[in-house]
Short mmCIF file of C-alpha atoms (C1' of nucleotides) in Angstrom, two decimals:
data_model
loop_
_atom_site.label_atom_id
_atom_site.label_comp_id
_atom_site.label_asym_id
_atom_site.label_seq_id
_atom_site.Cartn_x
_atom_site.Cartn_y
_atom_site.Cartn_z
CA MET A 25 101.19 116.54 34.91
CA ARG A 26 102.22 118.46 36.98
CA PHE A 27 101.96 115.72 39.81
CA LYS A 28 104.10 113.34 36.43
CA PHE A 29 107.08 115.79 36.63
CA LEU A 30 106.49 116.14 41.35
CA LYS A 31 107.10 112.14 40.91
CA SER A 32 110.23 111.81 39.05
CA PHE A 33 111.61 113.64 41.82
CA PRO A 34 113.53 110.97 44.61
CA PHE A 35 112.59 112.58 47.56
CA VAL A 36 108.73 112.65 46.31
CA GLN A 37 108.80 108.71 45.62
CA ASN A 38 109.88 108.32 48.62
CA LYS A 39 107.23 109.76 49.73
CA LEU A 40 104.92 107.97 47.59
CA ALA A 41 107.05 104.93 49.07
CA LYS A 42 106.18 105.89 52.92
CA LEU A 43 102.08 106.63 51.56
CA PHE A 44 102.17 103.54 50.08
CA SER A 45 104.00 101.08 52.57
CA THR A 46 101.04 102.62 55.00
CA THR A 47 98.03 101.64 52.87
CA LYS A 48 98.87 98.34 53.37
CA GLN A 49 98.61 98.29 56.57
CA SER A 50 95.31 101.12 56.43
CA LYS A 51 93.15 98.36 58.11
CA PHE A 52 94.44 98.51 61.30
CA HIS A 53 95.68 102.27 61.43
CA PHE A 54 91.75 102.88 61.21
CA GLN A 55 90.57 100.99 63.28
CA THR A 56 92.70 101.98 65.96
CA ASN A 57 93.05 105.68 65.33
CA HIS A 58 89.28 106.72 64.55
CA ARG A 59 87.61 104.84 67.23
CA PRO A 60 88.30 107.37 71.00
CA PRO A 61 90.86 106.06 72.71
CA ARG A 62 89.74 104.00 76.07
CA PRO A 63 89.50 105.45 78.15
CA ASN A 64 91.54 103.99 80.64
CA GLN A 65 94.32 103.79 77.97
CA VAL A 66 94.32 107.56 78.97
CA LEU A 67 94.08 107.05 82.01
CA LYS A 68 96.78 105.22 82.07
CA ARG A 69 98.86 107.69 79.88
CA HIS A 70 97.97 110.71 82.43
CA LEU A 71 99.40 108.98 85.48
CA LYS A 72 102.34 107.32 83.51
CA SER A 73 103.18 111.15 82.57
CA ASN A 74 102.61 112.02 86.12
CA SER A 75 99.27 114.62 84.85
CA THR A 76 97.27 113.01 88.12
CA THR A 77 94.91 116.48 87.87
CA LYS A 78 93.99 115.03 83.96
CA ALA A 79 93.23 111.79 85.08
CA LEU A 80 90.99 112.68 87.91
CA LEU A 81 89.36 115.40 85.87
CA LEU A 82 88.43 112.64 83.14
CA PHE A 83 87.99 110.06 85.90
CA ARG A 84 85.33 112.73 86.99
CA ASP A 85 83.70 112.74 83.77
CA LEU A 86 83.63 109.34 82.92
CA LEU A 87 81.86 108.72 86.10
CA ARG A 88 78.72 111.49 85.59
CA LYS A 89 78.34 109.61 82.26
CA GLY A 90 77.54 106.71 83.67
CA ILE A 91 79.34 103.93 85.93
CA SER A 92 78.31 101.80 83.59
CA SER A 93 82.34 103.40 82.07
CA ILE A 94 84.20 102.63 84.82
CA ASP A 95 85.56 98.87 85.60
CA SER A 96 87.83 98.12 87.92
CA PHE A 97 90.44 99.07 86.11
CA SER A 98 89.72 102.50 85.86
CA LEU A 99 89.69 102.87 89.39
CA LEU A 100 92.61 101.10 90.49
CA PHE A 101 94.74 103.98 88.85
CA VAL A 102 92.66 106.60 89.55
CA ILE A 103 93.86 104.49 93.08
CA LYS A 104 97.18 105.52 92.27
CA ALA A 105 97.29 109.00 91.39
CA CYS A 106 96.12 109.09 94.57
CA THR A 107 98.64 107.43 96.34
CA GLN A 108 100.94 109.01 94.24
CA LYS A 109 100.21 112.55 95.57
CA SER A 110 98.80 111.75 98.66
CA LEU A 111 95.12 112.75 98.44
CA PRO A 112 92.92 112.03 101.31
CA ILE A 113 89.94 112.99 100.30
CA GLU A 114 89.48 111.92 96.52
CA GLY A 115 91.14 108.49 98.64
CA LYS A 116 88.18 108.18 101.04
CA GLN A 117 85.86 108.88 97.86
CA MET A 118 87.14 106.39 95.43
CA HIS A 119 86.93 103.53 98.48
CA ALA A 120 83.57 103.94 98.88
CA LEU A 121 83.15 104.01 95.10
CA ILE A 122 84.91 100.73 95.22
CA ILE A 123 82.31 99.72 98.30
CA ASN A 124 79.00 101.26 96.40
CA LEU A 125 79.74 99.71 92.90
CA GLY A 126 80.88 96.16 94.31
CA PHE A 127 84.50 95.71 93.91
CA GLU A 128 85.01 94.69 97.46
CA THR A 129 86.35 91.63 96.71
CA ASN A 130 88.57 92.35 94.41
CA VAL A 131 91.72 91.90 95.51
CA PHE A 132 94.08 94.42 93.05
CA LEU A 133 91.58 96.53 94.47
CA GLN A 134 92.29 95.86 97.82
CA THR A 135 96.07 95.88 97.99
CA SER A 136 96.34 99.02 96.18
CA LEU A 137 93.63 100.47 98.78
CA ILE A 138 96.52 99.21 101.40
CA ASP A 139 98.98 101.20 99.43
CA LEU A 140 96.73 104.95 99.14
CA TYR A 141 96.11 104.67 103.04
CA SER A 142 99.70 103.31 104.51
CA ALA A 143 101.09 106.42 102.26
CA LEU A 144 98.41 108.87 103.90
CA GLY A 145 99.88 107.53 106.95
CA ASN A 146 96.41 106.45 108.17
CA ILE A 147 97.67 102.83 108.62
CA GLY A 148 95.11 101.44 110.57
CA ASP A 149 92.59 102.08 108.06
CA ALA A 150 95.18 100.11 105.70
CA HIS A 151 94.66 97.47 107.89
CA HIS A 152 91.90 97.49 107.90
CA VAL A 153 91.06 96.65 104.21
CA PHE A 154 94.00 94.15 104.69
CA GLU A 155 91.30 92.30 106.97
CA GLU A 156 88.62 92.37 104.19
CA ILE A 157 90.15 90.46 101.77
CA PRO A 158 88.68 86.73 101.97
CA THR A 159 91.49 85.45 100.34
CA LYS A 160 94.96 86.70 101.17
CA ASN A 161 97.50 86.32 98.95
CA VAL A 162 101.50 87.33 99.02
CA VAL A 163 101.36 90.36 97.73
CA CYS A 164 98.54 91.52 99.93
CA TRP A 165 100.45 90.22 103.20
CA THR A 166 103.67 91.69 101.79
CA ALA A 167 101.70 95.77 101.05
CA LEU A 168 100.19 95.58 104.61
CA ILE A 169 104.07 94.76 106.06
CA SER A 170 105.30 97.65 103.89
CA GLY A 171 102.56 100.17 105.23
CA TYR A 172 104.01 99.04 108.48
CA VAL A 173 107.38 99.80 107.75
CA ASP A 174 106.67 103.29 105.94
CA ASN A 175 104.84 103.84 108.89
CA GLN A 176 108.00 103.90 111.61
CA LYS A 177 106.28 100.62 112.58
CA PRO A 178 108.90 98.11 112.26
CA ASN A 179 108.10 95.63 115.21
CA LYS A 180 104.35 95.36 113.62
CA ALA A 181 106.11 95.12 110.10
CA LEU A 182 107.52 91.56 111.21
CA GLN A 183 104.58 90.55 113.64
CA VAL A 184 103.09 90.50 110.50
CA PHE A 185 105.74 88.70 108.49
CA ARG A 186 105.19 85.89 110.91
CA GLN A 187 101.98 86.06 110.37
CA MET A 188 101.82 85.35 107.15
CA GLN A 189 104.02 82.67 107.77
CA MET A 190 101.68 81.28 110.31
CA GLY A 191 99.13 81.61 107.49
CA ASN A 192 101.08 79.39 105.45
CA VAL A 193 101.96 81.66 103.14
CA GLU A 194 105.11 82.27 101.19
CA PRO A 195 107.13 85.36 101.61
CA ASP A 196 108.73 85.98 97.82
CA GLN A 197 111.69 88.07 97.67
CA VAL A 198 109.44 91.69 97.99
CA THR A 199 108.56 89.97 101.31
CA LEU A 200 111.46 89.71 102.12
CA THR A 201 112.85 93.07 100.75
CA VAL A 202 110.80 94.62 102.84
CA ALA A 203 111.18 92.71 105.91
CA LEU A 204 115.00 93.13 105.91
CA SER A 205 114.17 97.24 105.78
CA ALA A 206 112.64 96.49 109.05
CA CYS A 207 115.19 94.32 110.05
CA VAL A 208 117.41 97.35 109.85
CA ASP A 209 114.88 99.74 111.56
CA LEU A 210 115.44 97.36 114.16
CA GLY A 211 118.45 96.20 114.78
CA ALA A 212 117.19 92.99 114.25
CA LEU A 213 120.33 91.48 113.04
CA GLU A 214 119.40 87.79 114.07
CA MET A 215 116.08 88.09 112.67
CA GLY A 216 117.88 89.21 109.38
CA GLU A 217 120.41 86.31 109.57
CA TRP A 218 117.51 84.59 109.16
CA ILE A 219 115.93 85.73 106.34
CA HIS A 220 119.72 85.38 104.96
CA THR A 221 119.70 81.62 105.82
CA TYR A 222 115.82 81.99 103.87
CA VAL A 223 116.96 83.11 101.40
CA SER A 224 120.35 80.87 100.18
CA ARG A 225 118.16 78.01 100.97
CA ARG A 226 115.16 79.10 98.22
CA LYS A 227 117.65 79.39 95.10
CA GLU A 228 114.93 80.91 92.89
CA LEU A 229 115.24 84.07 95.23
CA SER A 230 119.26 84.71 95.48
CA LYS A 231 118.93 85.94 91.36
CA ASP A 232 117.19 89.22 92.43
CA LEU A 233 119.77 92.82 92.76
CA SER A 234 116.96 93.65 95.17
CA LEU A 235 117.23 91.55 97.62
CA ASP A 236 120.84 91.47 97.71
CA ASN A 237 120.85 95.10 98.65
CA ALA A 238 118.81 94.93 100.98
CA LEU A 239 120.70 91.42 102.82
CA ILE A 240 124.07 93.63 102.60
CA ASN A 241 122.20 97.18 104.31
CA MET A 242 120.98 94.70 106.44
CA TYR A 243 124.76 93.84 107.64
CA ALA A 244 126.07 96.91 107.71
CA LYS A 245 123.68 98.42 109.10
CA CYS A 246 123.46 96.51 112.52
CA GLY A 247 126.67 95.82 112.93
CA ASP A 248 128.55 93.44 111.09
CA ILE A 249 129.94 95.21 108.28
CA GLU A 250 132.36 92.32 107.51
CA THR A 251 129.26 89.82 106.84
CA ALA A 252 128.22 92.62 104.14
CA ARG A 253 131.53 92.93 103.09
CA ARG A 254 131.75 89.17 102.38
CA LEU A 255 128.14 89.73 100.25
CA PHE A 256 128.95 92.42 98.59
CA ASP A 257 132.59 91.31 97.16
CA SER A 258 130.55 88.46 96.14
CA THR A 259 127.47 90.00 94.64
CA LYS A 260 128.21 89.41 90.78
CA LYS A 261 126.39 92.20 89.45
CA LYS A 262 126.57 94.87 91.35
CA ASP A 263 124.47 98.12 91.15
CA VAL A 264 124.51 101.96 92.29
CA THR A 265 121.92 101.02 94.58
CA THR A 266 124.91 98.29 95.81
CA TRP A 267 128.03 100.26 96.36
CA THR A 268 125.93 103.42 97.96
CA SER A 269 124.70 100.67 100.20
CA MET A 270 128.31 99.44 101.16
CA ILE A 271 130.00 102.71 101.12
CA VAL A 272 127.32 104.37 103.11
CA GLY A 273 127.90 101.12 105.72
CA HIS A 274 131.33 101.44 106.07
CA ALA A 275 130.97 105.62 106.36
CA LEU A 276 128.55 104.48 109.29
CA HIS A 277 131.44 103.46 110.81
CA GLY A 278 133.87 105.15 110.91
CA GLN A 279 135.83 103.88 107.96
CA ALA A 280 136.22 106.42 106.27
CA GLU A 281 139.03 105.42 104.09
CA GLU A 282 137.44 102.47 102.77
CA ALA A 283 134.37 104.42 101.69
CA LEU A 284 136.11 106.54 99.25
CA ARG A 285 138.69 103.60 98.19
CA LEU A 286 135.33 101.61 96.67
CA PHE A 287 133.86 105.46 95.35
CA ALA A 288 136.53 105.16 93.60
CA ALA A 289 136.65 101.47 92.86
CA MET A 290 133.42 102.41 91.42
CA LYS A 291 133.88 105.25 89.49
CA GLU A 292 137.45 102.97 87.87
CA GLU A 293 134.42 100.28 87.07
CA ASN A 294 132.90 102.94 85.38
CA LYS A 295 135.39 103.72 82.94
CA ARG A 296 135.71 99.81 82.22
CA ALA A 297 132.85 99.61 81.67
CA ARG A 298 132.77 102.31 78.75
CA ALA A 299 136.04 101.24 77.25
CA LYS A 300 133.36 97.94 76.64
CA LYS A 301 131.21 99.80 74.73
CA ARG A 302 133.05 101.40 73.00
CA SER A 303 133.74 97.72 71.72
CA PHE A 304 129.95 96.50 71.98
CA ASP A 305 127.65 98.71 71.32
CA SER A 306 124.77 96.67 72.47
CA TRP A 307 126.59 97.24 76.00
CA SER A 308 125.21 100.27 77.12
CA GLY A 309 122.83 99.78 80.14
CA SER A 310 125.86 99.09 82.35
CA LEU A 311 127.26 102.00 83.20
CA ILE A 312 126.59 102.88 87.01
CA VAL A 313 126.48 105.78 87.80
CA PRO A 314 126.39 107.92 91.44
CA ASN A 315 123.68 108.97 92.68
CA ASP A 316 122.09 111.56 95.35
CA VAL A 317 122.15 108.98 97.87
CA THR A 318 125.83 107.40 96.64
CA PHE A 319 127.72 111.35 97.48
CA ILE A 320 125.93 111.35 100.77
CA GLY A 321 127.99 108.66 102.09
CA VAL A 322 130.87 109.77 100.90
CA LEU A 323 130.41 113.19 102.17
CA MET A 324 129.42 111.78 105.78
CA ALA A 325 132.91 109.70 105.16
CA CYS A 326 134.92 112.77 104.51
CA SER A 327 133.00 114.99 107.39
CA HIS A 328 133.24 111.33 109.92
CA ALA A 329 137.59 111.39 108.95
CA GLY A 330 137.32 115.09 109.48
CA MET A 331 138.54 115.07 104.83
CA LEU A 332 137.44 119.17 104.67
CA GLU A 333 139.48 119.09 101.47
CA GLU A 334 139.01 116.01 99.90
CA GLY A 335 135.04 116.69 101.02
CA LYS A 336 134.79 119.75 99.05
CA LYS A 337 136.14 118.27 96.69
CA HIS A 338 133.65 116.06 96.33
CA PHE A 339 130.65 118.62 96.23
CA GLN A 340 131.26 120.53 93.71
CA SER A 341 132.58 116.66 91.69
CA MET A 342 128.41 115.94 92.74
CA ILE A 343 127.48 119.19 91.20
CA GLU A 344 129.86 119.75 88.25
CA ASP A 345 130.41 116.18 87.08
CA TYR A 346 127.23 113.81 88.00
CA GLY A 347 125.12 117.23 87.54
CA VAL A 348 123.38 116.25 91.41
CA LYS A 349 121.29 119.23 92.83
CA PRO A 350 122.19 118.54 96.17
CA ARG A 351 119.37 118.85 99.23
CA LEU A 352 118.99 119.92 102.46
CA SER A 353 121.03 116.31 103.34
CA HIS A 354 123.83 117.22 101.38
CA PHE A 355 124.06 120.71 102.66
CA GLY A 356 123.93 118.71 106.48
CA CYS A 357 126.77 116.84 105.42
CA MET A 358 129.22 119.83 103.93
CA VAL A 359 128.26 121.94 108.01
CA ASP A 360 128.54 119.11 109.27
CA LEU A 361 131.69 119.40 107.64
CA LEU A 362 133.52 122.63 107.66
CA CYS A 363 132.20 122.82 111.41
CA ARG A 364 134.55 120.28 112.81
CA GLY A 365 137.19 121.77 110.79
CA GLY A 366 136.54 124.45 112.94
CA LEU A 367 135.37 126.51 110.11
CA LEU A 368 132.26 128.44 111.24
CA GLN A 369 131.57 131.31 109.72
CA GLU A 370 132.52 129.46 106.44
CA ALA A 371 129.47 126.97 107.54
CA TYR A 372 127.43 129.73 108.03
CA ASP A 373 127.93 131.73 105.25
CA LEU A 374 126.83 127.98 103.16
CA ILE A 375 124.07 127.87 105.17
CA MET A 376 122.84 131.34 104.41
CA ASP A 377 123.48 131.21 100.61
CA MET A 378 121.59 127.46 100.86
CA PRO A 379 119.12 127.59 97.87
CA VAL A 380 116.44 125.13 99.81
CA GLN A 381 115.26 126.26 103.38
CA PRO A 382 117.07 125.30 106.35
CA ASN A 383 115.56 122.81 109.40
CA ALA A 384 116.37 122.80 112.67
CA VAL A 385 118.73 120.09 112.65
CA LEU A 386 121.11 122.04 110.46
CA TRP A 387 121.27 124.40 112.42
CA ARG A 388 122.06 123.06 115.73
CA THR A 389 125.15 120.76 113.78
CA LEU A 390 126.55 125.26 113.72
CA LEU A 391 125.40 126.09 117.42
CA GLY A 392 127.06 122.43 119.16
CA ALA A 393 130.13 123.21 117.11
CA CYS A 394 130.13 127.16 118.12
CA GLY A 395 128.95 125.36 121.88
CA THR A 396 132.52 123.84 122.25
CA ARG A 397 135.14 126.20 119.93
CA GLY A 398 132.94 129.40 122.27
CA ASN A 399 131.53 131.45 119.56
CA ILE A 400 128.69 133.52 120.93
CA ASP A 401 127.67 135.36 118.00
CA LEU A 402 126.87 133.11 115.53
CA ALA A 403 125.60 131.34 118.50
CA ALA A 404 122.91 133.61 119.49
CA ASP A 405 122.33 133.63 116.02
CA ALA A 406 121.87 130.68 115.34
CA ARG A 407 119.69 129.57 118.81
CA VAL A 408 117.09 132.72 117.02
CA ARG A 409 116.90 130.73 114.08
CA ILE A 410 116.81 127.26 115.65
CA LEU A 411 113.53 129.56 118.03
CA GLU A 412 111.94 130.30 114.48
CA LEU A 413 112.26 127.25 113.14
CA GLU A 414 110.51 125.19 115.80
CA GLY A 415 107.96 127.40 116.26
CA SER A 416 106.28 127.50 113.42
CA ARG A 417 105.72 123.99 112.80
CA VAL A 418 102.98 122.95 110.98
CA GLY A 419 100.94 119.88 110.82
CA ASP A 420 100.15 118.51 107.76
CA ASN A 421 96.48 117.43 108.28
CA VAL A 422 96.39 121.43 108.60
CA ILE A 423 98.04 122.02 105.00
CA MET A 424 95.68 119.19 103.77
CA SER A 425 92.39 120.47 105.05
CA ASN A 426 93.61 124.07 104.01
CA ILE A 427 93.25 123.07 100.14
CA TYR A 428 89.85 122.36 100.80
CA ALA A 429 89.27 125.56 102.03
CA ALA A 430 90.92 127.89 99.60
CA LYS A 431 88.40 126.65 97.20
CA GLY A 432 85.35 127.87 99.86
CA MET A 433 84.80 124.17 100.76
CA TRP A 434 85.09 124.81 104.14
CA ASP A 435 81.86 126.57 104.62
CA GLU A 436 80.23 122.98 103.77
CA LYS A 437 82.03 121.55 105.50
CA ILE A 438 80.38 122.34 108.87
CA GLY A 439 76.92 122.18 106.70
CA VAL A 440 77.87 118.64 106.09
CA ARG A 441 78.09 117.91 109.70
CA GLU A 442 75.38 119.91 110.97
CA LYS A 443 73.39 118.03 108.86
CA MET A 444 74.49 114.35 109.59
CA LYS A 445 72.82 114.92 113.45
CA GLN A 446 69.40 115.49 111.51
CA ARG A 447 69.27 112.64 109.45
CA ARG A 448 68.13 109.43 110.62
CA ALA A 449 70.67 106.80 112.69
CA PRO A 450 73.48 106.08 110.05
CA GLY A 451 73.47 102.18 108.55
CA CYS A 452 71.20 102.68 105.30
CA SER A 453 72.22 100.48 102.62
CA SER A 454 74.79 100.88 100.52
CA ILE A 455 72.06 100.76 97.44
CA GLU A 456 70.86 103.46 98.66
CA VAL A 457 74.04 105.57 99.19
CA GLY A 458 75.02 103.97 95.97
CA SER A 459 72.60 105.88 93.84
CA LEU A 460 73.99 109.06 95.77
CA ILE A 461 77.55 108.73 94.71
CA ASN A 462 77.38 109.31 91.32
CA GLU A 463 80.07 112.01 91.33
CA PHE A 464 83.74 113.36 92.36
CA VAL A 465 84.95 116.03 94.19
CA THR A 466 88.97 117.17 93.23
CA ALA A 467 90.50 119.87 94.39
CA ASP A 468 91.66 119.92 91.75
CA ASP A 469 88.53 121.08 90.12
CA ASP A 470 87.85 125.06 89.41
CA HIS A 471 84.14 125.04 89.12
CA PRO A 472 82.79 122.22 92.20
CA SER A 473 79.29 122.93 92.55
CA LYS A 474 77.80 123.38 96.16
CA ARG A 475 74.99 120.52 95.73
CA GLU A 476 77.86 118.63 94.16
CA ILE A 477 80.40 118.54 97.29
CA TYR A 478 77.78 118.69 99.37
CA GLU A 479 75.95 115.34 97.89
CA VAL A 480 79.15 113.61 97.61
CA LEU A 481 80.37 114.27 101.06
CA GLU A 482 77.72 113.87 102.96
CA CYS A 483 77.00 109.98 101.32
CA LEU A 484 81.42 109.39 101.94
CA ILE A 485 80.99 109.96 105.45
CA GLU A 486 77.99 107.54 106.32
CA THR A 487 79.39 104.45 103.58
CA MET A 488 83.10 104.38 105.32
CA LYS A 489 81.32 105.09 109.17
CA ALA A 490 79.26 102.33 108.67
CA ARG A 491 81.94 99.47 107.41
CA GLY A 492 83.94 101.10 110.68
CA TYR A 493 86.73 103.47 109.27
CA SER A 494 87.67 106.80 109.39
CA PRO A 495 85.73 109.60 108.55
CA LEU A 496 87.42 112.19 106.63
CA GLU A 497 89.52 113.97 108.68
CA MET A 498 88.52 117.79 107.84
CA ALA A 499 88.66 120.10 110.20
CA SER A 500 91.64 118.53 112.40
CA SER A 501 92.33 121.36 113.76
CA SER A 502 91.80 125.30 113.45
"C1'" DA B 269 95.81 95.13 80.29
"C1'" DT B 270 95.37 95.60 86.84
"C1'" DA B 271 98.01 95.65 93.08
"C1'" DG B 272 103.81 95.03 97.27
"C1'" DG B 273 110.07 96.45 96.76
"C1'" DG B 274 116.39 98.22 98.17
"C1'" DT B 275 119.98 103.11 99.54
"C1'" DT B 276 119.64 108.81 102.46
"C1'" DA B 277 123.49 114.10 107.14
"C1'" DG B 278 122.85 114.98 112.99
#
DNA sequence: ATAGGGTTAG
């Protein structure tokens, strides 16, 4: 009775209609929703939402249930998690697992290991992984080249780039983009030009925006600003990086007016795009919003040209109009700007009021300006600050091992070393080791048992040593 | 289903 009465209301009808429409597909919904979600999909989701901790703990639980629930996809997602968060010990464990589970020849996993090791600054192990790939494709070559670039070895990067071509593997747009950044680091204009020629020869490469940007950037940084500008002008599609590269390029060449003119032109272009958006609503993806890097270029230009007021105006606009939070480098530009304008006290106040920790370079900028303008008081202060900062510099390795020390694993580490001396010679088979490694230790685990830590690390060290990889670098200093 | 990319003060 009551139900019949309710049914006469429109919103109830609506609801019923919706219910009815979903029951049509209920068979499908039932199958997907009522089964536990696939573990790999959950790992992937955690990875995308940046919840590394959850991903690692889920992986540990999967591993405890038995290695049958682990496949190459699970391993891949967890390696990416380790890469994102720069976790050397978890990363090593993943590598040992890959070896012990027999995934050593999976080129996808090997490539992400190259990426992992280079993100950890361990380019030696990255290259070692690369050497072990039986059929090297363009992606793993590129990963290695990229690793050398990221680890400040551009010469080696280009050497690998040449080796790749001698091995008859054709570079693609990603390889060339990475190789160009190596050219920038070396100021290697000729190699850059060679790549440009190569790109022009292969038509399918010339429609990659990142590659165009990399070419513009290369010419600008290697001193050929005219060619950079010509490329910039002839590029049909420009994104914020295209504009930024050119603005920074002009700023670096002391062409401050041109840099600022471009910045204004970019904003103008934006207005036009916005007007277009009003008439064609679907055309919204092409707005060019200046970002933090763009403003570094703008502020650099102002600083080099001594445009004090203009610089202050842009700095304020950056924060208020574009919601860009100033980073250390922006404050660096501003301090530089104020110092060149002779406003030493104002520069000092800015440093003191910054929401970020100043570095020695920033204080040195002030110190230098105090020197030329003879401000002894501020100079003395700056000097003290520099000493403070450079004296208390702490190595990355220490931070890394402190995570484990804080978890009470510090003593265990010594125990592991001691035990290893007593053990028979390393080189036991993978199977033997493999039976031991169904555990996974992560610093995010609140309750790692001592036994667990002990077994995992001992096994890990032996496995890696047997393969010629570096062991864990835990107690590098104390 | 799965791997590699560009702009950053002095």
